[in-house]
Amino acid sequence: MNFDDYKNVWVFIESFEDQPKSVGLELLGQGRRLADELGQKLVAVALGRDTTELARASALYGADQVITVDGEEYASYSADAYGYAFLKLVDKYKPNVILIGATVNGRDFAPHFAACLETGCTSDATELIYNPETKDIEFVEPAAGGKILAVITIPVLRPQVGTIRPGTFKTAPSGKREIFE
């Protein structure tokens, strides 16, 4: 696997009734930080019946680029439809990192398409750390009932896929690229 082929940090912008859920907007702030540290672009990915509002909000919250997939088949969540779309997009664009909100749908669909890609998927991360030596993202997640923290990396596969708990990060609307630590 040639890691140089994999570029950009993707954030899945989940929606409900064609409006963005807050977790995707929260992740754009952390995605911006990671993209800047990696020297890559921040890309929002939105699927839905009408993605106009998703694209607008993604740009407002700092995405350099927005990939949209519109269609009636994406009006309601379907693991098969969303997974298939992501498989095709990943095959075409080869992202380095994919961040997905750990919602009911995100927890269902992220490991599904990550397994199809034969890559790892970290679940329920609460912190994201860029390691400049390895160029990996370290996903920090609570383990053993929250009594310890585990640091998970995906060092030999791309893309690096992880779900992040809603409310973990603050939203940061910006053309200013404000990052809240």
Short mmCIF file of N, CA and C in Angstrom, two decimals:
data_model
loop_
_atom_site.label_atom_id
_atom_site.label_comp_id
_atom_site.label_asym_id
_atom_site.label_seq_id
_atom_site.Cartn_x
_atom_site.Cartn_y
_atom_site.Cartn_z
N MET A 1 0.85 -1.18 0.00
CA MET A 1 0.00 0.00 0.00
C MET A 1 0.89 1.23 0.00
N ASN A 2 0.68 2.11 -0.95
CA ASN A 2 1.43 3.35 -1.04
C ASN A 2 0.65 4.46 -0.33
N PHE A 3 1.10 4.85 0.86
CA PHE A 3 0.40 5.86 1.64
C PHE A 3 0.33 7.21 0.93
N ASP A 4 1.27 7.49 0.02
CA ASP A 4 1.26 8.76 -0.70
C ASP A 4 0.03 8.89 -1.60
N ASP A 5 -0.61 7.78 -1.93
CA ASP A 5 -1.83 7.81 -2.75
C ASP A 5 -3.04 8.28 -1.96
N TYR A 6 -2.95 8.26 -0.62
CA TYR A 6 -4.08 8.58 0.25
C TYR A 6 -3.92 9.98 0.82
N LYS A 7 -4.85 10.85 0.46
CA LYS A 7 -4.76 12.26 0.87
C LYS A 7 -6.12 12.74 1.37
N ASN A 8 -6.06 13.67 2.26
CA ASN A 8 -7.19 14.44 2.75
C ASN A 8 -7.91 13.78 3.93
N VAL A 9 -8.49 14.64 4.72
CA VAL A 9 -9.28 14.25 5.88
C VAL A 9 -10.74 14.43 5.52
N TRP A 10 -11.50 13.35 5.61
CA TRP A 10 -12.93 13.40 5.30
C TRP A 10 -13.73 13.41 6.59
N VAL A 11 -14.82 14.17 6.56
CA VAL A 11 -15.79 14.16 7.65
C VAL A 11 -17.16 13.87 7.03
N PHE A 12 -17.82 12.83 7.56
CA PHE A 12 -19.16 12.50 7.10
C PHE A 12 -20.15 13.44 7.76
N ILE A 13 -20.94 14.13 6.94
CA ILE A 13 -21.96 15.05 7.44
C ILE A 13 -23.29 14.32 7.41
N GLU A 14 -23.64 13.75 8.55
CA GLU A 14 -24.90 13.02 8.67
C GLU A 14 -26.06 14.02 8.70
N SER A 15 -27.20 13.60 8.20
CA SER A 15 -28.33 14.52 8.15
C SER A 15 -29.60 13.86 8.68
N PHE A 16 -30.54 14.72 9.00
CA PHE A 16 -31.89 14.31 9.34
C PHE A 16 -32.82 15.30 8.67
N GLU A 17 -33.69 14.80 7.81
CA GLU A 17 -34.62 15.65 7.04
C GLU A 17 -33.86 16.76 6.31
N ASP A 18 -32.78 16.38 5.65
CA ASP A 18 -31.96 17.27 4.82
C ASP A 18 -31.26 18.39 5.59
N GLN A 19 -31.18 18.27 6.91
CA GLN A 19 -30.45 19.23 7.74
C GLN A 19 -29.28 18.52 8.40
N PRO A 20 -28.12 19.19 8.52
CA PRO A 20 -26.95 18.52 9.11
C PRO A 20 -27.14 18.26 10.60
N LYS A 21 -26.72 17.08 11.05
CA LYS A 21 -26.66 16.80 12.48
C LYS A 21 -25.43 17.50 13.03
N SER A 22 -25.49 17.92 14.27
CA SER A 22 -24.40 18.72 14.84
C SER A 22 -23.08 17.97 14.92
N VAL A 23 -23.10 16.65 15.06
CA VAL A 23 -21.84 15.92 15.24
C VAL A 23 -20.92 16.08 14.03
N GLY A 24 -21.45 16.11 12.82
CA GLY A 24 -20.60 16.31 11.64
C GLY A 24 -19.96 17.68 11.65
N LEU A 25 -20.71 18.68 12.09
CA LEU A 25 -20.17 20.04 12.16
C LEU A 25 -19.11 20.14 13.26
N GLU A 26 -19.34 19.42 14.37
CA GLU A 26 -18.33 19.36 15.43
C GLU A 26 -17.02 18.76 14.90
N LEU A 27 -17.15 17.70 14.12
CA LEU A 27 -15.97 17.01 13.61
C LEU A 27 -15.21 17.82 12.57
N LEU A 28 -15.88 18.76 11.91
CA LEU A 28 -15.16 19.61 10.96
C LEU A 28 -14.07 20.42 11.65
N GLY A 29 -14.30 20.85 12.89
CA GLY A 29 -13.28 21.61 13.63
C GLY A 29 -12.04 20.77 13.88
N GLN A 30 -12.23 19.53 14.34
CA GLN A 30 -11.09 18.64 14.57
C GLN A 30 -10.48 18.18 13.25
N GLY A 31 -11.34 17.97 12.26
CA GLY A 31 -10.84 17.61 10.93
C GLY A 31 -9.97 18.71 10.36
N ARG A 32 -10.35 19.96 10.59
CA ARG A 32 -9.55 21.11 10.12
C ARG A 32 -8.17 21.07 10.73
N ARG A 33 -8.11 20.83 12.05
CA ARG A 33 -6.82 20.77 12.75
C ARG A 33 -5.96 19.64 12.18
N LEU A 34 -6.55 18.46 12.01
CA LEU A 34 -5.79 17.32 11.49
C LEU A 34 -5.34 17.58 10.05
N ALA A 35 -6.23 18.12 9.22
CA ALA A 35 -5.87 18.41 7.82
C ALA A 35 -4.71 19.39 7.76
N ASP A 36 -4.75 20.42 8.60
CA ASP A 36 -3.66 21.40 8.61
C ASP A 36 -2.35 20.74 9.06
N GLU A 37 -2.41 19.89 10.09
CA GLU A 37 -1.20 19.21 10.56
C GLU A 37 -0.64 18.25 9.51
N LEU A 38 -1.51 17.62 8.76
CA LEU A 38 -1.10 16.69 7.70
C LEU A 38 -0.71 17.40 6.41
N GLY A 39 -1.06 18.68 6.29
CA GLY A 39 -0.83 19.41 5.04
C GLY A 39 -1.76 18.94 3.94
N GLN A 40 -2.99 18.59 4.33
CA GLN A 40 -3.98 18.07 3.38
C GLN A 40 -5.25 18.90 3.45
N LYS A 41 -6.22 18.56 2.61
CA LYS A 41 -7.49 19.28 2.58
C LYS A 41 -8.50 18.62 3.53
N LEU A 42 -9.43 19.46 4.00
CA LEU A 42 -10.57 18.98 4.78
C LEU A 42 -11.75 18.86 3.82
N VAL A 43 -12.29 17.64 3.72
CA VAL A 43 -13.37 17.37 2.78
C VAL A 43 -14.59 16.88 3.55
N ALA A 44 -15.72 17.54 3.37
CA ALA A 44 -16.99 17.07 3.93
C ALA A 44 -17.65 16.18 2.90
N VAL A 45 -18.26 15.09 3.37
CA VAL A 45 -18.97 14.16 2.50
C VAL A 45 -20.41 14.07 2.99
N ALA A 46 -21.35 14.40 2.11
CA ALA A 46 -22.76 14.42 2.48
C ALA A 46 -23.59 13.59 1.51
N LEU A 47 -24.44 12.76 2.06
CA LEU A 47 -25.37 11.96 1.27
C LEU A 47 -26.78 12.35 1.70
N GLY A 48 -27.68 12.47 0.74
CA GLY A 48 -29.06 12.81 1.09
C GLY A 48 -29.93 13.02 -0.13
N ARG A 49 -31.17 13.32 0.13
CA ARG A 49 -32.12 13.60 -0.95
C ARG A 49 -31.81 14.96 -1.57
N ASP A 50 -31.53 15.94 -0.72
CA ASP A 50 -31.16 17.29 -1.16
C ASP A 50 -30.04 17.75 -0.24
N THR A 51 -28.83 17.80 -0.76
CA THR A 51 -27.66 18.09 0.08
C THR A 51 -27.26 19.57 0.07
N THR A 52 -28.11 20.43 -0.44
CA THR A 52 -27.78 21.85 -0.54
C THR A 52 -27.41 22.44 0.82
N GLU A 53 -28.24 22.21 1.82
CA GLU A 53 -27.98 22.77 3.15
C GLU A 53 -26.77 22.10 3.80
N LEU A 54 -26.56 20.82 3.53
CA LEU A 54 -25.41 20.12 4.08
C LEU A 54 -24.12 20.72 3.52
N ALA A 55 -24.10 20.99 2.23
CA ALA A 55 -22.92 21.57 1.59
C ALA A 55 -22.67 22.99 2.10
N ARG A 56 -23.73 23.78 2.24
CA ARG A 56 -23.59 25.15 2.73
C ARG A 56 -23.02 25.16 4.15
N ALA A 57 -23.58 24.34 5.03
CA ALA A 57 -23.12 24.29 6.42
C ALA A 57 -21.68 23.79 6.48
N SER A 58 -21.33 22.81 5.66
CA SER A 58 -19.97 22.26 5.66
C SER A 58 -18.95 23.33 5.29
N ALA A 59 -19.28 24.13 4.30
CA ALA A 59 -18.38 25.22 3.89
C ALA A 59 -18.26 26.25 5.01
N LEU A 60 -19.38 26.57 5.65
CA LEU A 60 -19.39 27.54 6.75
C LEU A 60 -18.52 27.06 7.91
N TYR A 61 -18.50 25.75 8.13
CA TYR A 61 -17.74 25.19 9.25
C TYR A 61 -16.33 24.76 8.86
N GLY A 62 -15.84 25.21 7.70
CA GLY A 62 -14.43 25.09 7.40
C GLY A 62 -13.99 24.08 6.36
N ALA A 63 -14.92 23.36 5.73
CA ALA A 63 -14.50 22.38 4.72
C ALA A 63 -13.89 23.09 3.52
N ASP A 64 -12.77 22.55 3.04
CA ASP A 64 -12.14 23.06 1.83
C ASP A 64 -12.90 22.61 0.59
N GLN A 65 -13.52 21.46 0.71
CA GLN A 65 -14.23 20.85 -0.42
C GLN A 65 -15.39 20.06 0.15
N VAL A 66 -16.47 19.94 -0.63
CA VAL A 66 -17.63 19.16 -0.23
C VAL A 66 -17.96 18.19 -1.35
N ILE A 67 -18.07 16.91 -1.01
CA ILE A 67 -18.52 15.90 -1.96
C ILE A 67 -19.95 15.56 -1.58
N THR A 68 -20.87 15.70 -2.52
CA THR A 68 -22.27 15.39 -2.25
C THR A 68 -22.74 14.26 -3.15
N VAL A 69 -23.61 13.45 -2.58
CA VAL A 69 -24.28 12.39 -3.32
C VAL A 69 -25.76 12.57 -3.06
N ASP A 70 -26.49 12.99 -4.09
CA ASP A 70 -27.92 13.25 -3.97
C ASP A 70 -28.72 12.12 -4.59
N GLY A 71 -29.83 11.81 -3.97
CA GLY A 71 -30.73 10.83 -4.55
C GLY A 71 -31.80 10.44 -3.55
N GLU A 72 -32.92 10.07 -4.06
CA GLU A 72 -34.04 9.66 -3.20
C GLU A 72 -33.64 8.46 -2.33
N GLU A 73 -32.75 7.60 -2.86
CA GLU A 73 -32.32 6.43 -2.10
C GLU A 73 -31.50 6.79 -0.86
N TYR A 74 -31.07 8.05 -0.76
CA TYR A 74 -30.32 8.50 0.41
C TYR A 74 -31.16 9.37 1.34
N ALA A 75 -32.46 9.46 1.09
CA ALA A 75 -33.33 10.29 1.92
C ALA A 75 -33.39 9.76 3.35
N SER A 76 -33.39 8.45 3.49
CA SER A 76 -33.37 7.81 4.81
C SER A 76 -32.13 6.93 4.87
N TYR A 77 -31.59 6.80 6.06
CA TYR A 77 -30.38 6.01 6.24
C TYR A 77 -30.57 4.55 5.85
N SER A 78 -29.61 4.03 5.14
CA SER A 78 -29.53 2.61 4.80
C SER A 78 -28.06 2.23 4.82
N ALA A 79 -27.68 1.25 5.65
CA ALA A 79 -26.28 0.83 5.72
C ALA A 79 -25.78 0.38 4.36
N ASP A 80 -26.60 -0.33 3.62
CA ASP A 80 -26.17 -0.81 2.30
C ASP A 80 -25.95 0.34 1.33
N ALA A 81 -26.91 1.25 1.24
CA ALA A 81 -26.80 2.37 0.30
C ALA A 81 -25.65 3.30 0.68
N TYR A 82 -25.57 3.67 1.95
CA TYR A 82 -24.50 4.57 2.39
C TYR A 82 -23.15 3.89 2.25
N GLY A 83 -23.06 2.63 2.65
CA GLY A 83 -21.80 1.89 2.55
C GLY A 83 -21.33 1.77 1.11
N TYR A 84 -22.26 1.47 0.19
CA TYR A 84 -21.91 1.34 -1.21
C TYR A 84 -21.39 2.68 -1.76
N ALA A 85 -22.08 3.76 -1.42
CA ALA A 85 -21.64 5.09 -1.89
C ALA A 85 -20.24 5.41 -1.36
N PHE A 86 -20.01 5.13 -0.08
CA PHE A 86 -18.69 5.42 0.49
C PHE A 86 -17.61 4.54 -0.14
N LEU A 87 -17.92 3.28 -0.41
CA LEU A 87 -16.94 2.42 -1.06
C LEU A 87 -16.53 2.99 -2.41
N LYS A 88 -17.50 3.46 -3.19
CA LYS A 88 -17.21 4.03 -4.50
C LYS A 88 -16.40 5.32 -4.37
N LEU A 89 -16.78 6.17 -3.42
CA LEU A 89 -16.07 7.44 -3.22
C LEU A 89 -14.63 7.21 -2.75
N VAL A 90 -14.44 6.29 -1.82
CA VAL A 90 -13.10 6.00 -1.32
C VAL A 90 -12.24 5.43 -2.44
N ASP A 91 -12.81 4.56 -3.25
CA ASP A 91 -12.07 3.99 -4.37
C ASP A 91 -11.62 5.08 -5.35
N LYS A 92 -12.48 6.07 -5.56
CA LYS A 92 -12.18 7.14 -6.51
C LYS A 92 -11.19 8.17 -5.95
N TYR A 93 -11.41 8.62 -4.70
CA TYR A 93 -10.65 9.74 -4.15
C TYR A 93 -9.54 9.37 -3.17
N LYS A 94 -9.57 8.19 -2.59
CA LYS A 94 -8.54 7.70 -1.68
C LYS A 94 -8.22 8.65 -0.51
N PRO A 95 -9.17 8.82 0.43
CA PRO A 95 -8.89 9.67 1.58
C PRO A 95 -7.91 9.00 2.55
N ASN A 96 -7.21 9.82 3.31
CA ASN A 96 -6.27 9.34 4.32
C ASN A 96 -7.00 8.99 5.61
N VAL A 97 -7.95 9.84 6.01
CA VAL A 97 -8.66 9.70 7.27
C VAL A 97 -10.15 9.95 7.01
N ILE A 98 -11.01 9.16 7.67
CA ILE A 98 -12.45 9.40 7.59
C ILE A 98 -12.99 9.45 9.02
N LEU A 99 -13.61 10.58 9.36
CA LEU A 99 -14.21 10.78 10.68
C LEU A 99 -15.72 10.73 10.54
N ILE A 100 -16.36 9.95 11.41
CA ILE A 100 -17.80 9.75 11.36
C ILE A 100 -18.35 9.91 12.77
N GLY A 101 -19.46 10.61 12.91
CA GLY A 101 -20.10 10.75 14.22
C GLY A 101 -20.56 9.40 14.74
N ALA A 102 -20.33 9.15 16.01
CA ALA A 102 -20.72 7.88 16.63
C ALA A 102 -22.20 7.93 17.03
N THR A 103 -23.03 8.20 16.05
CA THR A 103 -24.47 8.14 16.24
C THR A 103 -24.90 6.70 16.03
N VAL A 104 -26.17 6.42 16.18
CA VAL A 104 -26.68 5.07 15.90
C VAL A 104 -26.32 4.68 14.46
N ASN A 105 -26.56 5.59 13.52
CA ASN A 105 -26.26 5.29 12.12
C ASN A 105 -24.75 5.21 11.87
N GLY A 106 -23.99 6.12 12.43
CA GLY A 106 -22.54 6.12 12.23
C GLY A 106 -21.89 4.86 12.78
N ARG A 107 -22.36 4.42 13.94
CA ARG A 107 -21.82 3.19 14.54
C ARG A 107 -22.19 1.95 13.73
N ASP A 108 -23.26 2.06 12.96
CA ASP A 108 -23.68 0.95 12.11
C ASP A 108 -22.90 0.94 10.81
N PHE A 109 -22.79 2.10 10.19
CA PHE A 109 -22.26 2.13 8.83
C PHE A 109 -20.74 2.20 8.76
N ALA A 110 -20.06 2.83 9.71
CA ALA A 110 -18.59 2.96 9.65
C ALA A 110 -17.88 1.60 9.66
N PRO A 111 -18.17 0.72 10.61
CA PRO A 111 -17.46 -0.57 10.57
C PRO A 111 -17.85 -1.43 9.37
N HIS A 112 -19.06 -1.24 8.88
CA HIS A 112 -19.53 -1.99 7.70
C HIS A 112 -18.66 -1.67 6.48
N PHE A 113 -18.50 -0.38 6.16
CA PHE A 113 -17.72 -0.07 4.96
C PHE A 113 -16.22 -0.20 5.22
N ALA A 114 -15.76 0.01 6.48
CA ALA A 114 -14.34 -0.18 6.79
C ALA A 114 -13.95 -1.65 6.58
N ALA A 115 -14.82 -2.56 6.97
CA ALA A 115 -14.53 -3.99 6.77
C ALA A 115 -14.48 -4.31 5.28
N CYS A 116 -15.37 -3.72 4.51
CA CYS A 116 -15.36 -3.94 3.06
C CYS A 116 -14.07 -3.40 2.43
N LEU A 117 -13.52 -2.34 3.01
CA LEU A 117 -12.26 -1.77 2.52
C LEU A 117 -11.04 -2.50 3.07
N GLU A 118 -11.28 -3.43 3.99
CA GLU A 118 -10.22 -4.17 4.66
C GLU A 118 -9.26 -3.25 5.40
N THR A 119 -9.85 -2.27 6.08
CA THR A 119 -9.08 -1.37 6.94
C THR A 119 -9.69 -1.42 8.34
N GLY A 120 -9.04 -0.77 9.29
CA GLY A 120 -9.54 -0.76 10.65
C GLY A 120 -10.56 0.34 10.87
N CYS A 121 -11.31 0.21 11.95
CA CYS A 121 -12.28 1.23 12.34
C CYS A 121 -12.25 1.34 13.86
N THR A 122 -11.87 2.50 14.35
CA THR A 122 -11.88 2.75 15.79
C THR A 122 -13.24 3.32 16.17
N SER A 123 -13.80 2.83 17.26
CA SER A 123 -15.14 3.25 17.66
C SER A 123 -15.12 4.14 18.89
N ASP A 124 -15.99 5.15 18.89
CA ASP A 124 -16.27 6.00 20.05
C ASP A 124 -15.05 6.76 20.58
N ALA A 125 -14.21 7.26 19.69
CA ALA A 125 -13.05 8.04 20.13
C ALA A 125 -13.51 9.34 20.79
N THR A 126 -12.71 9.79 21.75
CA THR A 126 -12.99 11.05 22.43
C THR A 126 -11.87 12.06 22.23
N GLU A 127 -10.79 11.63 21.57
CA GLU A 127 -9.67 12.52 21.29
C GLU A 127 -8.97 12.03 20.02
N LEU A 128 -8.47 12.96 19.23
CA LEU A 128 -7.75 12.65 17.99
C LEU A 128 -6.39 13.32 18.05
N ILE A 129 -5.34 12.54 17.87
CA ILE A 129 -3.98 13.07 17.96
C ILE A 129 -3.23 12.71 16.69
N TYR A 130 -2.58 13.71 16.09
CA TYR A 130 -1.73 13.45 14.93
C TYR A 130 -0.32 13.15 15.42
N ASN A 131 0.24 12.04 14.97
CA ASN A 131 1.61 11.69 15.32
C ASN A 131 2.50 12.02 14.12
N PRO A 132 3.30 13.08 14.20
CA PRO A 132 4.11 13.50 13.05
C PRO A 132 5.21 12.50 12.67
N GLU A 133 5.64 11.67 13.61
CA GLU A 133 6.67 10.68 13.30
C GLU A 133 6.13 9.57 12.41
N THR A 134 4.95 9.07 12.74
CA THR A 134 4.36 7.96 11.97
C THR A 134 3.38 8.44 10.91
N LYS A 135 2.94 9.69 11.04
CA LYS A 135 1.91 10.27 10.17
C LYS A 135 0.56 9.56 10.32
N ASP A 136 0.36 8.92 11.48
CA ASP A 136 -0.90 8.27 11.79
C ASP A 136 -1.74 9.15 12.70
N ILE A 137 -3.03 8.91 12.65
CA ILE A 137 -3.94 9.52 13.61
C ILE A 137 -4.08 8.53 14.75
N GLU A 138 -3.95 9.01 15.97
CA GLU A 138 -4.15 8.19 17.15
C GLU A 138 -5.54 8.51 17.69
N PHE A 139 -6.38 7.50 17.71
CA PHE A 139 -7.75 7.64 18.22
C PHE A 139 -7.74 7.21 19.68
N VAL A 140 -8.11 8.12 20.57
CA VAL A 140 -8.14 7.81 22.00
C VAL A 140 -9.58 7.51 22.36
N GLU A 141 -9.78 6.35 23.00
CA GLU A 141 -11.15 5.96 23.37
C GLU A 141 -11.16 5.38 24.77
N PRO A 142 -12.28 5.60 25.48
CA PRO A 142 -12.40 4.99 26.80
C PRO A 142 -12.55 3.48 26.66
N ALA A 143 -11.94 2.76 27.59
CA ALA A 143 -12.05 1.30 27.60
C ALA A 143 -12.34 0.85 29.03
N ALA A 144 -12.68 -0.40 29.19
CA ALA A 144 -12.95 -0.99 30.51
C ALA A 144 -13.93 -0.14 31.29
N GLY A 145 -15.04 0.19 30.65
CA GLY A 145 -16.08 0.97 31.33
C GLY A 145 -15.66 2.39 31.63
N GLY A 146 -14.71 2.93 30.86
CA GLY A 146 -14.26 4.31 31.04
C GLY A 146 -13.17 4.47 32.09
N LYS A 147 -12.70 3.37 32.66
CA LYS A 147 -11.68 3.44 33.71
C LYS A 147 -10.28 3.67 33.15
N ILE A 148 -10.07 3.31 31.88
CA ILE A 148 -8.78 3.55 31.24
C ILE A 148 -9.01 4.12 29.85
N LEU A 149 -7.98 4.70 29.27
CA LEU A 149 -8.06 5.20 27.90
C LEU A 149 -7.14 4.35 27.03
N ALA A 150 -7.65 3.96 25.89
CA ALA A 150 -6.87 3.19 24.93
C ALA A 150 -6.51 4.08 23.75
N VAL A 151 -5.30 3.96 23.26
CA VAL A 151 -4.86 4.70 22.08
C VAL A 151 -4.78 3.70 20.93
N ILE A 152 -5.60 3.93 19.90
CA ILE A 152 -5.71 3.02 18.78
C ILE A 152 -5.16 3.72 17.54
N THR A 153 -4.30 3.01 16.79
CA THR A 153 -3.82 3.52 15.52
C THR A 153 -4.09 2.47 14.44
N ILE A 154 -4.06 2.92 13.22
CA ILE A 154 -4.20 2.04 12.07
C ILE A 154 -2.95 2.27 11.22
N PRO A 155 -1.80 1.71 11.64
CA PRO A 155 -0.52 2.08 11.03
C PRO A 155 -0.21 1.49 9.67
N VAL A 156 -0.86 0.42 9.28
CA VAL A 156 -0.47 -0.24 8.03
C VAL A 156 -1.57 -0.22 6.97
N LEU A 157 -2.68 0.43 7.25
CA LEU A 157 -3.80 0.46 6.32
C LEU A 157 -4.31 1.88 6.14
N ARG A 158 -4.92 2.14 5.01
CA ARG A 158 -5.60 3.39 4.74
C ARG A 158 -6.89 3.08 4.00
N PRO A 159 -7.90 3.88 4.21
CA PRO A 159 -7.96 5.05 5.09
C PRO A 159 -8.06 4.65 6.56
N GLN A 160 -7.73 5.61 7.42
CA GLN A 160 -7.91 5.44 8.85
C GLN A 160 -9.34 5.87 9.15
N VAL A 161 -10.16 4.99 9.69
CA VAL A 161 -11.58 5.27 9.91
C VAL A 161 -11.86 5.27 11.40
N GLY A 162 -12.62 6.25 11.86
CA GLY A 162 -13.00 6.29 13.27
C GLY A 162 -14.32 6.98 13.49
N THR A 163 -15.04 6.50 14.49
CA THR A 163 -16.25 7.20 14.92
C THR A 163 -15.93 7.97 16.19
N ILE A 164 -16.53 9.15 16.30
CA ILE A 164 -16.26 10.03 17.43
C ILE A 164 -17.59 10.39 18.08
N ARG A 165 -17.62 10.34 19.39
CA ARG A 165 -18.85 10.58 20.13
C ARG A 165 -19.38 12.00 19.92
N PRO A 166 -20.69 12.13 19.70
CA PRO A 166 -21.29 13.46 19.60
C PRO A 166 -21.05 14.26 20.88
N GLY A 167 -20.86 15.55 20.74
CA GLY A 167 -20.66 16.43 21.88
C GLY A 167 -19.25 16.43 22.43
N THR A 168 -18.36 15.67 21.82
CA THR A 168 -16.97 15.62 22.29
C THR A 168 -16.25 16.94 22.01
N PHE A 169 -16.52 17.52 20.85
CA PHE A 169 -15.86 18.76 20.44
C PHE A 169 -16.89 19.85 20.23
N LYS A 170 -16.46 21.08 20.34
CA LYS A 170 -17.33 22.23 20.10
C LYS A 170 -17.39 22.52 18.61
N THR A 171 -18.52 23.07 18.18
CA THR A 171 -18.60 23.51 16.78
C THR A 171 -17.88 24.83 16.65
N ALA A 172 -17.30 25.04 15.47
CA ALA A 172 -16.55 26.27 15.24
C ALA A 172 -16.84 26.79 13.84
N PRO A 173 -17.97 27.54 13.68
CA PRO A 173 -18.20 28.10 12.35
C PRO A 173 -17.09 29.05 12.02
N SER A 174 -16.59 28.94 10.80
CA SER A 174 -15.47 29.80 10.52
C SER A 174 -15.09 29.81 9.08
N GLY A 175 -14.73 30.93 8.63
CA GLY A 175 -13.83 31.09 7.54
C GLY A 175 -12.50 31.37 8.23
N LYS A 176 -12.54 31.61 9.56
CA LYS A 176 -11.36 31.93 10.35
C LYS A 176 -10.62 30.68 10.81
N ARG A 177 -11.24 29.53 10.67
CA ARG A 177 -10.65 28.26 11.07
C ARG A 177 -10.32 28.26 12.57
N GLU A 178 -11.25 28.70 13.39
CA GLU A 178 -11.05 28.65 14.84
C GLU A 178 -11.09 27.20 15.29
N ILE A 179 -10.16 26.85 16.12
CA ILE A 179 -10.12 25.50 16.65
C ILE A 179 -10.23 25.60 18.18
N PHE A 180 -11.15 24.85 18.74
CA PHE A 180 -11.32 24.82 20.19
C PHE A 180 -10.66 23.55 20.70
N GLU A 181 -9.79 23.69 21.63
CA GLU A 181 -9.10 22.53 22.23
C GLU A 181 -9.86 22.09 23.45
#
